[in-house]
Every structure is written in C-alpha cells, then in structure tokens.
Amino acid sequence: NAGVMQNPRHLVRRRGQEARLRCSPMKGHSHVYWYRQLPEEGLKFMVYLQKENIIDESGMPKERFSAEFPKEGPSILRIQQVVRGDSAAYFCASSRGSGGEKLFFGSGTQLSVL
Amino acid sequence: DQQVKQNSPSLSVQEGRISILNCDYTNSMFDYFLWYKKYPAEGPTFLISISSIKDKNEDGRFTVFLNKSAKHLSLHIVPSQPGDSAVYFCAATSTARGADGLTFGKGTHLIIQP
C-alpha cells in the first residue's frame, strides 16, 4: 500500500498524558500536512512541514502541540498533557509539491481523551 | 472567520436524480478549488478540482462549476448513486502563496435515498 499511512488508528489517553501520532507520506511526497477534525466540524489546518522544516504552523495551538518531520522516519504530531478538548480525528496528508497540489489523506488517528 | 462555507450540513437526494452541493468562499486570493469525499472512519479522498481560469470542469458523473464574481462553486453529481452517500468537503487554496495547505469547509453530508 503506497498511500499515506497513519498510526495508530485509535489512541486512548487519560488527561495529562502525552499523545504521539505518526504519519508516513506517500512515496515520493516530501510535503506533509496535519489537519484536525472536531465533532460536527470541518477539517482545520494545523501545520505544514517539509523534511526537517516547519513551513507553516499557523493552525497549531501555541502550547502543548508540536510537530516534526525528520530526515528519516515518519512525521510526528505530539500533544503533551492532553485534555478532553483534544479528542478529535487527526488527519495527515501529503503532496508532491506545494501551492495548489491536491492532497492525499491518510485514514486518520482518532484520539480519545478520558 | 470561515473562509470556505458550506451552508448545508446535509442533503438528501433520490437515487438517479441530480445532487447539487454548494460552497461559498470569501478570500479573493483563492484560485484553486477542490472537492473531497469522505466515508466514515476513512480519510478524505480527492474527487475533482477546478482552477480559477475555468468555470467548469467535468469528470464522468461529477461536474464542478465556478462563479468567480459570486465567489461560489458547486458540485453536481448526476445520476446520483447509493455509493455517493458520504460527506463532501469543499476546499480552496491560493497557488500564489505557494506553501499552503487547503482551507476546508465544514462539509455536507449527502444521503442518497433508494
């Protein structure tokens, strides 16, 4: 399967724990985007990364959230000290280039905070 | 500040009829528009797109119309089939900005009635 791979599919955390969401882009894609979908809401842009660089993090909450896309390995979205309001579906997407490229999405990680 | 609006949360259409999904945008910098389809527990998948230099793009049963002066686009599906039942997201981007993700609407849940 050469599509965008996200894991885990479901992640359950207690308040105050850390959540790590992983995303491997499609083969040949070097641009990664993270989106969050809250219940009854659309997809909200969080962050856009290229290898080893954060290009745009304007949609990322200023505290507790961080993202990286290292030279080797998947992109990681990290949420520290999770709260109930972080419960959502987190989608990763990748593209070959930037600026008008269509995005290919993974199946998402459903984060549930107890 | 919602730059891409889908004002109908849901739409019910009889099988075989035409489905028309609407989308409005406010950002005049947007020049590339996309429609994504999403099934439950899956990531969005790309359906069709249109550049602002066109006013219509057709792909099989799917046609997207763009009215730049009204900042409005619509997706037509004809004839509608049961497998079309899904949430449809309208998305937009500015290719001039280059390093951007897509801005999504909240989605319209299309239900095809047998």
Short mmCIF file of C-alpha atoms in Angstrom, two decimals:
data_model
loop_
_atom_site.label_atom_id
_atom_site.label_comp_id
_atom_site.label_asym_id
_atom_site.label_seq_id
_atom_site.Cartn_x
_atom_site.Cartn_y
_atom_site.Cartn_z
CA ASN A 1 0.00 0.00 0.00
CA ALA A 2 1.71 3.14 -1.23
CA GLY A 3 -0.81 5.51 0.35
CA VAL A 4 -0.44 7.81 3.34
CA MET A 5 -0.06 5.67 6.44
CA GLN A 6 -1.15 6.86 9.84
CA ASN A 7 -0.86 5.03 13.11
CA PRO A 8 -2.31 4.27 15.45
CA ARG A 9 -5.88 4.30 14.08
CA HIS A 10 -7.24 4.82 17.57
CA LEU A 11 -5.47 6.24 20.57
CA VAL A 12 -6.91 6.48 24.06
CA ARG A 13 -5.20 8.67 26.62
CA ARG A 14 -6.00 9.94 30.10
CA ARG A 15 -5.86 13.63 30.84
CA GLY A 16 -2.29 14.78 31.36
CA GLN A 17 -0.67 12.03 29.28
CA GLU A 18 1.17 12.51 26.02
CA ALA A 19 -0.17 11.51 22.60
CA ARG A 20 2.08 10.74 19.65
CA LEU A 21 0.58 10.41 16.21
CA ARG A 22 2.64 9.13 13.32
CA CYS A 23 2.33 9.72 9.60
CA SER A 24 4.29 8.28 6.70
CA PRO A 25 3.63 10.20 3.47
CA MET A 26 3.10 8.64 0.08
CA LYS A 27 6.22 7.51 -1.69
CA GLY A 28 7.78 10.44 -3.49
CA HIS A 29 5.95 13.05 -1.43
CA SER A 30 8.01 15.44 0.66
CA HIS A 31 5.23 17.74 1.88
CA VAL A 32 3.18 16.76 4.93
CA TYR A 33 0.14 18.46 6.39
CA TRP A 34 -1.73 17.78 9.62
CA TYR A 35 -5.43 18.53 9.98
CA ARG A 36 -7.79 18.12 12.90
CA GLN A 37 -11.49 17.37 12.69
CA LEU A 38 -13.56 18.06 15.77
CA PRO A 39 -17.04 16.53 16.05
CA GLU A 40 -19.51 18.28 13.72
CA GLU A 41 -16.72 20.42 12.29
CA GLY A 42 -14.73 20.51 9.08
CA LEU A 43 -11.05 19.85 8.70
CA LYS A 44 -8.91 22.51 10.34
CA PHE A 45 -5.38 23.05 9.13
CA MET A 46 -2.76 22.69 11.83
CA VAL A 47 0.72 22.54 10.36
CA TYR A 48 2.62 22.09 7.11
CA LEU A 49 6.07 20.52 7.06
CA GLN A 50 8.74 19.54 4.64
CA LYS A 51 11.67 17.34 5.58
CA GLU A 52 13.28 18.78 8.74
CA ASN A 53 11.40 22.08 8.34
CA ILE A 54 8.17 23.54 9.64
CA ILE A 55 6.83 25.73 6.85
CA ASP A 56 3.55 26.93 8.32
CA GLU A 57 2.28 26.25 11.83
CA SER A 58 -0.35 28.96 11.90
CA GLY A 59 -3.10 26.48 12.77
CA MET A 60 -1.26 24.84 15.63
CA PRO A 61 -2.23 25.68 19.23
CA LYS A 62 0.64 27.61 20.80
CA GLU A 63 1.01 25.31 23.77
CA ARG A 64 1.30 21.55 24.20
CA PHE A 65 1.30 20.79 20.43
CA SER A 66 4.39 20.19 18.34
CA ALA A 67 5.18 18.55 15.03
CA GLU A 68 8.26 17.29 13.30
CA PHE A 69 9.19 15.64 10.03
CA PRO A 70 12.73 14.29 10.46
CA LYS A 71 15.10 13.43 7.68
CA GLU A 72 14.43 9.76 8.30
CA GLY A 73 11.17 8.30 9.51
CA PRO A 74 7.60 9.45 9.75
CA SER A 75 6.18 12.82 10.66
CA ILE A 76 5.14 13.00 14.32
CA LEU A 77 2.40 15.13 15.84
CA ARG A 78 2.90 15.32 19.60
CA ILE A 79 0.34 16.53 22.08
CA GLN A 80 1.61 16.92 25.63
CA GLN A 81 -0.62 16.90 28.73
CA VAL A 82 -3.72 16.08 26.74
CA VAL A 83 -7.08 17.49 27.77
CA ARG A 84 -10.60 16.32 26.87
CA GLY A 85 -10.89 19.04 24.24
CA ASP A 86 -8.05 17.40 22.28
CA SER A 87 -10.35 14.47 21.46
CA ALA A 88 -10.72 14.56 17.69
CA ALA A 89 -9.76 12.84 14.47
CA TYR A 90 -6.30 13.87 13.31
CA PHE A 91 -5.60 13.50 9.62
CA CYS A 92 -2.29 13.63 7.88
CA ALA A 93 -2.00 14.44 4.19
CA SER A 94 0.90 14.56 1.79
CA SER A 95 1.62 16.09 -1.59
CA ARG A 96 4.42 16.02 -4.10
CA GLY A 97 4.75 19.79 -4.24
CA SER A 98 3.12 22.85 -2.78
CA GLY A 99 0.74 25.53 -3.96
CA GLY A 100 -2.40 24.05 -5.41
CA GLU A 101 -1.34 20.43 -5.24
CA LYS A 102 -4.11 18.06 -4.33
CA LEU A 103 -3.56 16.35 -1.03
CA PHE A 104 -3.67 12.64 -0.35
CA PHE A 105 -5.01 11.82 3.08
CA GLY A 106 -4.38 9.02 5.49
CA SER A 107 -7.20 7.26 7.33
CA GLY A 108 -6.67 9.37 10.40
CA THR A 109 -5.99 8.77 14.08
CA GLN A 110 -8.97 9.02 16.40
CA LEU A 111 -7.75 10.41 19.70
CA SER A 112 -9.98 9.91 22.71
CA VAL A 113 -9.03 11.60 25.98
CA LEU A 114 -10.69 10.16 29.05
CA ASP B 1 -13.52 33.61 10.36
CA GLN B 2 -14.67 30.92 7.95
CA GLN B 3 -13.18 31.50 4.55
CA VAL B 4 -14.88 28.49 2.96
CA LYS B 5 -18.54 27.92 3.77
CA GLN B 6 -20.80 25.01 3.10
CA ASN B 7 -24.14 26.16 4.40
CA SER B 8 -26.00 22.87 4.06
CA PRO B 9 -24.90 20.37 6.71
CA SER B 10 -26.88 17.65 4.96
CA LEU B 11 -28.67 16.93 1.71
CA SER B 12 -31.00 14.08 0.81
CA VAL B 13 -31.44 13.12 -2.86
CA GLN B 14 -33.25 10.28 -4.54
CA GLU B 15 -31.17 7.72 -6.42
CA GLY B 16 -30.91 8.62 -10.11
CA ARG B 17 -31.54 12.33 -9.55
CA ILE B 18 -29.04 15.15 -9.57
CA SER B 19 -27.19 16.10 -6.38
CA ILE B 20 -26.03 19.71 -6.13
CA LEU B 21 -23.64 20.65 -3.36
CA ASN B 22 -22.81 24.30 -2.83
CA CYS B 23 -19.80 26.14 -1.49
CA ASP B 24 -19.02 29.83 -0.96
CA TYR B 25 -15.68 31.45 -0.24
CA THR B 26 -14.64 34.88 0.96
CA ASN B 27 -10.91 35.03 0.26
CA SER B 28 -10.34 36.60 -3.16
CA MET B 29 -6.81 35.17 -3.19
CA PHE B 30 -8.16 31.64 -3.60
CA ASP B 31 -7.60 30.47 -7.16
CA TYR B 32 -7.78 26.69 -6.95
CA PHE B 33 -10.70 24.71 -5.61
CA LEU B 34 -11.14 21.06 -4.80
CA TRP B 35 -13.87 18.69 -3.67
CA TYR B 36 -13.11 15.81 -1.35
CA LYS B 37 -15.35 12.91 -0.42
CA LYS B 38 -15.19 11.24 2.97
CA TYR B 39 -16.68 7.98 4.22
CA PRO B 40 -16.95 7.31 7.98
CA ALA B 41 -13.68 6.19 9.60
CA GLU B 42 -11.72 6.94 6.44
CA GLY B 43 -9.63 9.86 5.29
CA PRO B 44 -10.96 12.28 2.67
CA THR B 45 -10.30 11.31 -0.93
CA PHE B 46 -9.88 13.75 -3.78
CA LEU B 47 -12.81 13.94 -6.17
CA ILE B 48 -12.43 16.83 -8.61
CA SER B 49 -10.82 20.24 -8.82
CA ILE B 50 -11.05 23.47 -10.78
CA SER B 51 -8.70 26.34 -11.41
CA SER B 52 -9.99 29.91 -11.38
CA ILE B 53 -9.15 30.26 -15.08
CA LYS B 54 -12.03 27.88 -15.81
CA ASP B 55 -15.70 28.00 -14.95
CA LYS B 56 -16.46 24.31 -15.39
CA ASN B 57 -14.68 21.01 -15.06
CA GLU B 58 -16.27 17.66 -15.75
CA ASP B 59 -15.19 14.14 -14.83
CA GLY B 60 -17.71 11.41 -15.51
CA ARG B 61 -20.76 11.90 -13.31
CA PHE B 62 -19.11 14.80 -11.47
CA THR B 63 -19.06 18.41 -12.65
CA VAL B 64 -17.78 21.40 -10.72
CA PHE B 65 -18.92 24.91 -11.63
CA LEU B 66 -17.12 28.06 -10.53
CA ASN B 67 -18.65 31.53 -10.42
CA LYS B 68 -15.78 33.83 -9.51
CA SER B 69 -17.82 37.01 -9.34
CA ALA B 70 -20.14 35.41 -6.80
CA LYS B 71 -17.30 33.54 -5.09
CA HIS B 72 -19.39 30.42 -5.37
CA LEU B 73 -18.79 26.91 -6.58
CA SER B 74 -20.99 23.88 -6.84
CA LEU B 75 -20.56 20.18 -7.36
CA HIS B 76 -23.11 18.35 -9.49
CA ILE B 77 -23.45 14.59 -9.35
CA VAL B 78 -25.67 13.01 -11.95
CA PRO B 79 -27.09 10.47 -11.76
CA SER B 80 -26.70 10.04 -8.01
CA GLN B 81 -25.89 6.53 -6.81
CA PRO B 82 -26.11 4.90 -3.36
CA GLY B 83 -22.28 4.81 -3.15
CA ASP B 84 -22.25 8.59 -3.36
CA SER B 85 -23.60 8.79 0.18
CA ALA B 86 -20.74 10.44 2.07
CA VAL B 87 -19.60 13.77 3.48
CA TYR B 88 -18.36 16.15 0.79
CA PHE B 89 -15.82 18.83 1.65
CA CYS B 90 -15.14 21.88 -0.44
CA ALA B 91 -11.55 23.16 -0.20
CA ALA B 92 -9.66 26.13 -1.56
CA THR B 93 -6.12 27.39 -1.79
CA SER B 94 -4.08 30.23 -3.19
CA THR B 95 -1.43 28.94 -5.57
CA ALA B 96 0.32 32.31 -5.44
CA ARG B 97 1.17 31.78 -1.79
CA GLY B 98 2.93 28.56 -2.60
CA ALA B 99 3.48 26.86 0.72
CA ASP B 100 -0.09 26.47 1.91
CA GLY B 101 -2.40 23.74 2.91
CA LEU B 102 -6.01 23.72 1.88
CA THR B 103 -8.79 25.59 3.65
CA PHE B 104 -11.80 23.33 4.07
CA GLY B 105 -15.48 23.94 4.58
CA LYS B 106 -17.38 22.07 7.30
CA GLY B 107 -18.77 19.55 4.84
CA THR B 108 -22.16 18.48 3.53
CA HIS B 109 -23.49 15.04 4.34
CA LEU B 110 -25.07 13.70 1.15
CA ILE B 111 -27.61 10.92 1.61
CA ILE B 112 -28.82 9.09 -1.47
CA GLN B 113 -32.26 7.59 -0.94
CA PRO B 114 -33.09 4.36 -2.81
#
